[in-house]
PDB file of N, CA and C in Angstrom:
ATOM      1  N   MET J   1     223.138 -22.136  70.226  1.00 85.00           N
ATOM      2  CA  MET J   1     222.125 -23.092  70.187  1.00 85.00           C
ATOM      3  C   MET J   1     222.473 -24.703  71.587  1.00 85.00           C
ATOM      4  N   VAL J   2     221.742 -24.695  71.928  1.00 88.00           N
ATOM      5  CA  VAL J   2     221.927 -26.242  72.953  1.00 88.00           C
ATOM      6  C   VAL J   2     221.208 -27.378  71.145  1.00 88.00           C
ATOM      7  N   LYS J   3     222.447 -27.665  71.820  1.00 93.00           N
ATOM      8  CA  LYS J   3     221.846 -29.559  71.139  1.00 93.00           C
ATOM      9  C   LYS J   3     221.730 -29.692  72.433  1.00 93.00           C
ATOM     10  N   TRP J   4     220.415 -31.291  71.511  1.00 96.00           N
ATOM     11  CA  TRP J   4     220.210 -32.120  73.275  1.00 96.00           C
ATOM     12  C   TRP J   4     220.087 -33.932  72.480  1.00 96.00           C
ATOM     13  N   GLU J   5     220.150 -35.066  72.934  1.00 96.00           N
ATOM     14  CA  GLU J   5     220.461 -35.877  73.074  1.00 96.00           C
ATOM     15  C   GLU J   5     219.681 -36.758  74.062  1.00 96.00           C
ATOM     16  N   TYR J   6     219.135 -37.853  73.662  1.00 97.00           N
ATOM     17  CA  TYR J   6     217.349 -37.891  74.921  1.00 97.00           C
ATOM     18  C   TYR J   6     218.393 -40.047  75.024  1.00 97.00           C
ATOM     19  N   GLY J   7     217.462 -40.088  75.926  1.00 97.00           N
ATOM     20  CA  GLY J   7     217.372 -41.526  76.415  1.00 97.00           C
ATOM     21  C   GLY J   7     216.352 -42.046  77.091  1.00 97.00           C
ATOM     22  N   LEU J   8     216.499 -42.651  77.607  1.00 97.00           N
ATOM     23  CA  LEU J   8     214.849 -43.893  77.698  1.00 97.00           C
ATOM     24  C   LEU J   8     215.006 -44.823  79.002  1.00 97.00           C
ATOM     25  N   LEU J   9     215.325 -44.593  80.689  1.00 97.00           N
ATOM     26  CA  LEU J   9     215.409 -45.741  81.233  1.00 97.00           C
ATOM     27  C   LEU J   9     213.934 -46.603  81.168  1.00 97.00           C
ATOM     28  N   VAL J  10     213.538 -47.576  81.989  1.00 95.00           N
ATOM     29  CA  VAL J  10     212.237 -48.967  81.704  1.00 95.00           C
ATOM     30  C   VAL J  10     212.494 -49.382  82.682  1.00 95.00           C
ATOM     31  N   ARG J  11     211.340 -48.781  83.542  1.00 93.00           N
ATOM     32  CA  ARG J  11     210.777 -50.045  84.830  1.00 93.00           C
ATOM     33  C   ARG J  11     210.596 -51.483  84.110  1.00 93.00           C
ATOM     34  N   ARG J  12     210.433 -52.360  84.142  1.00 89.00           N
ATOM     35  CA  ARG J  12     209.599 -53.513  83.892  1.00 89.00           C
ATOM     36  C   ARG J  12     209.042 -54.721  85.074  1.00 89.00           C
ATOM     37  N   ARG J  13     207.491 -54.596  85.257  1.00 85.00           N
ATOM     38  CA  ARG J  13     207.331 -55.688  86.114  1.00 85.00           C
ATOM     39  C   ARG J  13     206.471 -56.393  86.227  1.00 85.00           C
ATOM     40  N   GLN J  14     207.183 -57.491  86.028  1.00 82.00           N
ATOM     41  CA  GLN J  14     206.187 -59.013  86.065  1.00 82.00           C
ATOM     42  C   GLN J  14     206.099 -60.304  86.672  1.00 82.00           C
ATOM     43  N   ALA J  15     204.624 -60.746  86.410  1.00 79.00           N
ATOM     44  CA  ALA J  15     204.329 -61.503  87.055  1.00 79.00           C
ATOM     45  C   ALA J  15     205.691 -63.240  86.661  1.00 79.00           C
ATOM     46  N   GLU J  16     206.006 -63.778  87.828  1.00 80.00           N
ATOM     47  CA  GLU J  16     206.993 -65.024  87.543  1.00 80.00           C
ATOM     48  C   GLU J  16     206.509 -65.683  88.476  1.00 80.00           C
ATOM     49  N   GLY J  17     205.676 -66.428  88.147  1.00 79.00           N
ATOM     50  CA  GLY J  17     204.407 -67.291  89.043  1.00 79.00           C
ATOM     51  C   GLY J  17     204.274 -66.257  89.869  1.00 79.00           C
ATOM     52  N   GLN J  18     204.436 -66.655  90.925  1.00 81.00           N
ATOM     53  CA  GLN J  18     203.150 -66.083  91.883  1.00 81.00           C
ATOM     54  C   GLN J  18     203.708 -65.317  93.089  1.00 81.00           C
ATOM     55  N   ALA J  19     205.280 -64.360  92.232  1.00 82.00           N
ATOM     56  CA  ALA J  19     206.007 -63.188  92.590  1.00 82.00           C
ATOM     57  C   ALA J  19     206.224 -62.384  91.687  1.00 82.00           C
ATOM     58  N   TRP J  20     206.410 -60.878  91.554  1.00 83.00           N
ATOM     59  CA  TRP J  20     206.813 -60.483  90.421  1.00 83.00           C
ATOM     60  C   TRP J  20     208.257 -60.422  90.494  1.00 83.00           C
ATOM     61  N   GLY J  21     209.220 -59.852  89.059  1.00 88.00           N
ATOM     62  CA  GLY J  21     210.181 -59.807  88.899  1.00 88.00           C
ATOM     63  C   GLY J  21     210.946 -58.133  88.162  1.00 88.00           C
ATOM     64  N   LEU J  22     211.687 -57.325  88.935  1.00 91.00           N
ATOM     65  CA  LEU J  22     211.426 -56.170  88.343  1.00 91.00           C
ATOM     66  C   LEU J  22     213.024 -55.964  87.904  1.00 91.00           C
ATOM     67  N   TYR J  23     212.769 -55.429  86.510  1.00 93.00           N
ATOM     68  CA  TYR J  23     213.864 -55.037  84.805  1.00 93.00           C
ATOM     69  C   TYR J  23     213.821 -54.263  84.842  1.00 93.00           C
ATOM     70  N   TYR J  24     215.357 -53.199  84.649  1.00 96.00           N
ATOM     71  CA  TYR J  24     215.649 -52.413  84.398  1.00 96.00           C
ATOM     72  C   TYR J  24     215.956 -51.990  83.018  1.00 96.00           C
ATOM     73  N   TYR J  25     215.494 -51.315  81.946  1.00 96.00           N
ATOM     74  CA  TYR J  25     216.726 -51.379  80.758  1.00 96.00           C
ATOM     75  C   TYR J  25     217.383 -50.201  80.021  1.00 96.00           C
ATOM     76  N   TRP J  26     218.051 -49.501  79.913  1.00 97.00           N
ATOM     77  CA  TRP J  26     217.810 -47.732  79.299  1.00 97.00           C
ATOM     78  C   TRP J  26     218.441 -47.884  77.966  1.00 97.00           C
ATOM     79  N   TYR J  27     218.121 -47.668  77.292  1.00 97.00           N
ATOM     80  CA  TYR J  27     218.233 -47.471  75.689  1.00 97.00           C
ATOM     81  C   TYR J  27     219.532 -46.387  75.190  1.00 97.00           C
ATOM     82  N   GLY J  28     220.201 -45.700  75.205  1.00 96.00           N
ATOM     83  CA  GLY J  28     220.662 -44.771  74.819  1.00 96.00           C
ATOM     84  C   GLY J  28     220.615 -44.229  73.770  1.00 96.00           C
ATOM     85  N   PRO J  29     220.984 -42.996  73.278  1.00 95.00           N
ATOM     86  CA  PRO J  29     221.238 -42.020  72.455  1.00 95.00           C
ATOM     87  C   PRO J  29     220.945 -42.653  70.957  1.00 95.00           C
ATOM     88  N   ASP J  30     222.252 -43.526  71.705  1.00 95.00           N
ATOM     89  CA  ASP J  30     222.597 -44.168  69.981  1.00 95.00           C
ATOM     90  C   ASP J  30     222.322 -45.347  70.068  1.00 95.00           C
ATOM     91  N   GLY J  31     221.260 -45.630  70.557  1.00 95.00           N
ATOM     92  CA  GLY J  31     220.310 -47.174  69.535  1.00 95.00           C
ATOM     93  C   GLY J  31     220.177 -48.028  70.472  1.00 95.00           C
ATOM     94  N   SER J  32     221.807 -47.804  71.469  1.00 97.00           N
ATOM     95  CA  SER J  32     222.191 -49.770  72.377  1.00 97.00           C
ATOM     96  C   SER J  32     220.594 -49.441  72.883  1.00 97.00           C
ATOM     97  N   ARG J  33     220.797 -51.171  73.857  1.00 97.00           N
ATOM     98  CA  ARG J  33     219.472 -51.177  74.849  1.00 97.00           C
ATOM     99  C   ARG J  33     220.516 -52.068  75.772  1.00 97.00           C
ATOM    100  N   VAL J  34     220.523 -52.359  77.082  1.00 97.00           N
ATOM    101  CA  VAL J  34     221.679 -52.291  78.163  1.00 97.00           C
ATOM    102  C   VAL J  34     220.711 -52.633  79.612  1.00 97.00           C
ATOM    103  N   ASP J  35     220.628 -54.246  80.075  1.00 96.00           N
ATOM    104  CA  ASP J  35     219.824 -54.506  81.147  1.00 96.00           C
ATOM    105  C   ASP J  35     221.061 -53.744  81.986  1.00 96.00           C
ATOM    106  N   VAL J  36     220.268 -52.720  82.953  1.00 96.00           N
ATOM    107  CA  VAL J  36     220.947 -52.011  83.945  1.00 96.00           C
ATOM    108  C   VAL J  36     220.414 -52.625  85.311  1.00 96.00           C
ATOM    109  N   THR J  37     219.592 -53.625  85.026  1.00 95.00           N
ATOM    110  CA  THR J  37     219.026 -54.081  86.824  1.00 95.00           C
ATOM    111  C   THR J  37     220.050 -53.868  87.964  1.00 95.00           C
ATOM    112  N   ALA J  38     221.179 -54.683  87.414  1.00 95.00           N
ATOM    113  CA  ALA J  38     221.644 -54.623  88.242  1.00 95.00           C
ATOM    114  C   ALA J  38     222.498 -53.711  89.594  1.00 95.00           C
ATOM    115  N   TYR J  39     222.009 -52.571  88.259  1.00 94.00           N
ATOM    116  CA  TYR J  39     222.807 -51.371  89.331  1.00 94.00           C
ATOM    117  C   TYR J  39     221.781 -51.025  90.231  1.00 94.00           C
ATOM    118  N   GLY J  40     221.379 -51.356  91.155  1.00 90.00           N
ATOM    119  CA  GLY J  40     219.152 -50.900  91.909  1.00 90.00           C
ATOM    120  C   GLY J  40     218.539 -51.382  91.234  1.00 90.00           C
ATOM    121  N   ASP J  41     217.550 -51.141  93.140  1.00 87.00           N
ATOM    122  CA  ASP J  41     216.468 -52.572  92.688  1.00 87.00           C
ATOM    123  C   ASP J  41     215.601 -51.242  93.085  1.00 87.00           C
ATOM    124  N   THR J  42     215.990 -49.937  92.750  1.00 92.00           N
ATOM    125  CA  THR J  42     214.349 -49.082  93.216  1.00 92.00           C
ATOM    126  C   THR J  42     214.808 -48.696  91.462  1.00 92.00           C
ATOM    127  N   ALA J  43     213.565 -47.609  90.505  1.00 93.00           N
ATOM    128  CA  ALA J  43     213.077 -46.536  89.869  1.00 93.00           C
ATOM    129  C   ALA J  43     214.553 -45.069  90.620  1.00 93.00           C
ATOM    130  N   ILE J  44     214.197 -45.080  91.950  1.00 94.00           N
ATOM    131  CA  ILE J  44     215.455 -43.895  91.750  1.00 94.00           C
ATOM    132  C   ILE J  44     216.591 -43.822  92.204  1.00 94.00           C
ATOM    133  N   ALA J  45     217.284 -44.907  92.511  1.00 95.00           N
ATOM    134  CA  ALA J  45     217.956 -45.666  91.868  1.00 95.00           C
ATOM    135  C   ALA J  45     219.454 -44.959  91.033  1.00 95.00           C
ATOM    136  N   HIS J  46     218.734 -46.360  89.896  1.00 96.00           N
ATOM    137  CA  HIS J  46     218.192 -45.495  87.886  1.00 96.00           C
ATOM    138  C   HIS J  46     218.934 -44.246  87.703  1.00 96.00           C
ATOM    139  N   LEU J  47     217.679 -43.240  88.586  1.00 96.00           N
ATOM    140  CA  LEU J  47     217.492 -42.012  88.172  1.00 96.00           C
ATOM    141  C   LEU J  47     218.999 -40.916  88.865  1.00 96.00           C
ATOM    142  N   ASN J  48     218.709 -41.712  89.559  1.00 96.00           N
ATOM    143  CA  ASN J  48     220.413 -40.630  90.160  1.00 96.00           C
ATOM    144  C   ASN J  48     221.192 -41.316  89.581  1.00 96.00           C
ATOM    145  N   ARG J  49     221.690 -42.404  89.072  1.00 95.00           N
ATOM    146  CA  ARG J  49     223.065 -42.900  88.537  1.00 95.00           C
ATOM    147  C   ARG J  49     222.721 -42.102  87.367  1.00 95.00           C
ATOM    148  N   VAL J  50     221.771 -41.952  86.529  1.00 96.00           N
ATOM    149  CA  VAL J  50     222.033 -41.582  85.156  1.00 96.00           C
ATOM    150  C   VAL J  50     221.891 -40.040  85.335  1.00 96.00           C
ATOM    151  N   GLY J  51     221.042 -39.428  86.012  1.00 96.00           N
ATOM    152  CA  GLY J  51     221.496 -37.556  87.034  1.00 96.00           C
ATOM    153  C   GLY J  51     222.932 -37.801  87.059  1.00 96.00           C
ATOM    154  N   ALA J  52     224.379 -38.115  87.702  1.00 96.00           N
ATOM    155  CA  ALA J  52     225.081 -38.114  88.926  1.00 96.00           C
ATOM    156  C   ALA J  52     226.276 -38.044  86.720  1.00 96.00           C
ATOM    157  N   ASP J  53     225.605 -38.707  85.469  1.00 95.00           N
ATOM    158  CA  ASP J  53     226.279 -37.931  84.398  1.00 95.00           C
ATOM    159  C   ASP J  53     225.524 -36.716  84.002  1.00 95.00           C
ATOM    160  N   GLY J  54     224.632 -36.386  84.131  1.00 95.00           N
ATOM    161  CA  GLY J  54     224.100 -34.906  83.110  1.00 95.00           C
ATOM    162  C   GLY J  54     222.731 -35.512  82.819  1.00 95.00           C
ATOM    163  N   TRP J  55     221.936 -36.745  82.744  1.00 97.00           N
ATOM    164  CA  TRP J  55     220.708 -36.964  82.791  1.00 97.00           C
ATOM    165  C   TRP J  55     219.994 -35.991  82.998  1.00 97.00           C
ATOM    166  N   GLU J  56     218.812 -35.575  82.839  1.00 98.00           N
ATOM    167  CA  GLU J  56     216.977 -34.866  83.425  1.00 98.00           C
ATOM    168  C   GLU J  56     215.890 -35.666  82.585  1.00 98.00           C
ATOM    169  N   LEU J  57     215.720 -35.307  83.734  1.00 98.00           N
ATOM    170  CA  LEU J  57     213.984 -36.243  83.597  1.00 98.00           C
ATOM    171  C   LEU J  57     213.137 -35.714  82.847  1.00 98.00           C
ATOM    172  N   VAL J  58     212.464 -35.955  81.498  1.00 97.00           N
ATOM    173  CA  VAL J  58     211.918 -34.832  80.968  1.00 97.00           C
ATOM    174  C   VAL J  58     210.631 -35.256  81.112  1.00 97.00           C
ATOM    175  N   SER J  59     209.905 -36.412  81.082  1.00 97.00           N
ATOM    176  CA  SER J  59     208.925 -36.904  81.465  1.00 97.00           C
ATOM    177  C   SER J  59     208.726 -38.392  82.001  1.00 97.00           C
ATOM    178  N   ALA J  60     208.130 -38.970  82.341  1.00 96.00           N
ATOM    179  CA  ALA J  60     207.560 -39.665  82.913  1.00 96.00           C
ATOM    180  C   ALA J  60     206.838 -40.648  82.749  1.00 96.00           C
ATOM    181  N   ALA J  61     206.426 -41.855  82.388  1.00 93.00           N
ATOM    182  CA  ALA J  61     204.723 -42.775  81.943  1.00 93.00           C
ATOM    183  C   ALA J  61     204.674 -44.124  82.626  1.00 93.00           C
ATOM    184  N   GLU J  62     203.556 -44.420  82.867  1.00 88.00           N
ATOM    185  CA  GLU J  62     203.520 -45.800  83.175  1.00 88.00           C
ATOM    186  C   GLU J  62     202.255 -46.017  81.788  1.00 88.00           C
ATOM    187  N   ASP J  63     202.174 -47.565  81.757  1.00 83.00           N
ATOM    188  CA  ASP J  63     201.783 -48.429  81.004  1.00 83.00           C
ATOM    189  C   ASP J  63     201.605 -49.951  81.913  1.00 83.00           C
ATOM    190  N   VAL J  64     200.951 -50.255  82.159  1.00 69.00           N
ATOM    191  CA  VAL J  64     200.246 -51.335  83.036  1.00 69.00           C
ATOM    192  C   VAL J  64     199.459 -51.986  82.012  1.00 69.00           C
ATOM    193  N   ASN J  65     199.852 -54.321  82.102  1.00 65.00           N
ATOM    194  CA  ASN J  65     198.861 -54.349  80.877  1.00 65.00           C
ATOM    195  C   ASN J  65     197.945 -55.333  82.015  1.00 65.00           C
ATOM    196  N   ASN J  66     196.004 -53.693  82.203  1.00 57.00           N
ATOM    197  CA  ASN J  66     195.043 -54.461  82.273  1.00 57.00           C
ATOM    198  C   ASN J  66     194.368 -55.775  82.390  1.00 57.00           C
ATOM    199  N   LEU J  67     194.965 -56.227  80.758  1.00 58.00           N
ATOM    200  CA  LEU J  67     193.858 -57.308  80.532  1.00 58.00           C
ATOM    201  C   LEU J  67     194.319 -59.066  81.212  1.00 58.00           C
ATOM    202  N   GLN J  68     195.374 -58.793  81.899  1.00 64.00           N
ATOM    203  CA  GLN J  68     195.963 -60.186  82.344  1.00 64.00           C
ATOM    204  C   GLN J  68     196.663 -59.406  83.802  1.00 64.00           C
ATOM    205  N   GLY J  69     197.259 -58.451  84.043  1.00 63.00           N
ATOM    206  CA  GLY J  69     197.744 -57.831  84.638  1.00 63.00           C
ATOM    207  C   GLY J  69     199.075 -57.922  85.036  1.00 63.00           C
ATOM    208  N   THR J  70     199.511 -58.813  84.280  1.00 65.00           N
ATOM    209  CA  THR J  70     200.929 -59.539  83.860  1.00 65.00           C
ATOM    210  C   THR J  70     201.880 -58.586  84.479  1.00 65.00           C
ATOM    211  N   THR J  71     201.719 -57.771  84.023  1.00 76.00           N
ATOM    212  CA  THR J  71     202.522 -56.810  83.442  1.00 76.00           C
ATOM    213  C   THR J  71     202.516 -54.854  83.910  1.00 76.00           C
ATOM    214  N   GLU J  72     203.491 -54.489  83.764  1.00 81.00           N
ATOM    215  CA  GLU J  72     203.527 -52.716  84.222  1.00 81.00           C
ATOM    216  C   GLU J  72     205.806 -52.117  83.621  1.00 81.00           C
ATOM    217  N   VAL J  73     204.936 -50.984  83.052  1.00 88.00           N
ATOM    218  CA  VAL J  73     206.151 -51.148  82.371  1.00 88.00           C
ATOM    219  C   VAL J  73     205.934 -49.486  82.757  1.00 88.00           C
ATOM    220  N   PHE J  74     206.850 -48.383  83.551  1.00 93.00           N
ATOM    221  CA  PHE J  74     207.093 -47.345  83.255  1.00 93.00           C
ATOM    222  C   PHE J  74     208.376 -46.310  82.477  1.00 93.00           C
ATOM    223  N   ARG J  75     208.271 -45.841  82.022  1.00 95.00           N
ATOM    224  CA  ARG J  75     208.492 -45.662  81.192  1.00 95.00           C
ATOM    225  C   ARG J  75     209.679 -43.495  81.530  1.00 95.00           C
ATOM    226  N   TYR J  76     210.289 -43.684  81.143  1.00 97.00           N
ATOM    227  CA  TYR J  76     212.020 -42.250  82.273  1.00 97.00           C
ATOM    228  C   TYR J  76     211.919 -42.192  81.158  1.00 97.00           C
ATOM    229  N   HIS J  77     211.865 -40.472  80.101  1.00 98.00           N
ATOM    230  CA  HIS J  77     212.684 -39.941  79.185  1.00 98.00           C
ATOM    231  C   HIS J  77     213.281 -39.047  80.033  1.00 98.00           C
ATOM    232  N   LEU J  78     214.342 -39.091  79.153  1.00 98.00           N
ATOM    233  CA  LEU J  78     215.579 -37.759  79.906  1.00 98.00           C
ATOM    234  C   LEU J  78     216.115 -37.589  78.505  1.00 98.00           C
ATOM    235  N   LYS J  79     216.895 -36.589  78.723  1.00 98.00           N
ATOM    236  CA  LYS J  79     217.864 -35.746  78.137  1.00 98.00           C
ATOM    237  C   LYS J  79     218.747 -35.177  79.196  1.00 98.00           C
ATOM    238  N   ARG J  80     219.496 -34.877  78.041  1.00 96.00           N
ATOM    239  CA  ARG J  80     221.407 -33.586  77.872  1.00 96.00           C
ATOM    240  C   ARG J  80     221.874 -33.314  77.105  1.00 96.00           C
ATOM    241  N   PRO J  81     222.845 -31.810  77.388  1.00 96.00           N
ATOM    242  CA  PRO J  81     222.712 -31.588  76.133  1.00 96.00           C
ATOM    243  C   PRO J  81     224.439 -32.673  75.770  1.00 96.00           C
ATOM    244  N   ILE J  82     224.269 -32.300  74.582  1.00 92.00           N
ATOM    245  CA  ILE J  82     225.555 -33.057  73.701  1.00 92.00           C
ATOM    246  C   ILE J  82     226.205 -32.180  73.997  1.00 92.00           C
ATOM    247  N   ARG J  83     227.510 -32.979  73.859  1.00 74.00           N
ATOM    248  CA  ARG J  83     228.398 -32.224  75.001  1.00 74.00           C
ATOM    249  C   ARG J  83     229.413 -32.106  73.817  1.00 74.00           C
ATOM    250  N   VAL J  84     230.829 -31.207  72.922  1.00 73.00           N
ATOM    251  CA  VAL J  84     231.591 -31.091  72.343  1.00 73.00           C
ATOM    252  C   VAL J  84     232.884 -31.020  72.781  1.00 73.00           C
ATOM    253  N   SER J  85     233.226 -31.712  71.474  1.00 65.00           N
ATOM    254  CA  SER J  85     234.719 -32.305  71.771  1.00 65.00           C
ATOM    255  C   SER J  85     235.495 -30.155  71.854  1.00 65.00           C
TER     256      SER J  85
END
C-alpha cells in the first residue's frame, strides 16, 4: 500500500503602494511554514524545484480578494509517496 504525504505551495500577490509584491510560502507535511520567495520569481520555478524532490501537483486553486482588489492567492497542493527507511 502506498502512503502519501502532502505539501502546499502558496503564491501571494499583494498590493504594496502602486506596485505588486510576490511572495511564495511552502507548508510542509510536518506543519512547517517556510518563506521560499528567494528561490524563484515564478510559480513554475517553485513547482519544478519541489518536483525534483518527488512532489507531484495534485490541484491548484485561486482566491482573489475582490472587495479591495489588493490580494491574490494561488494554492498548489502537492503529494509524494512517504519514504520508508
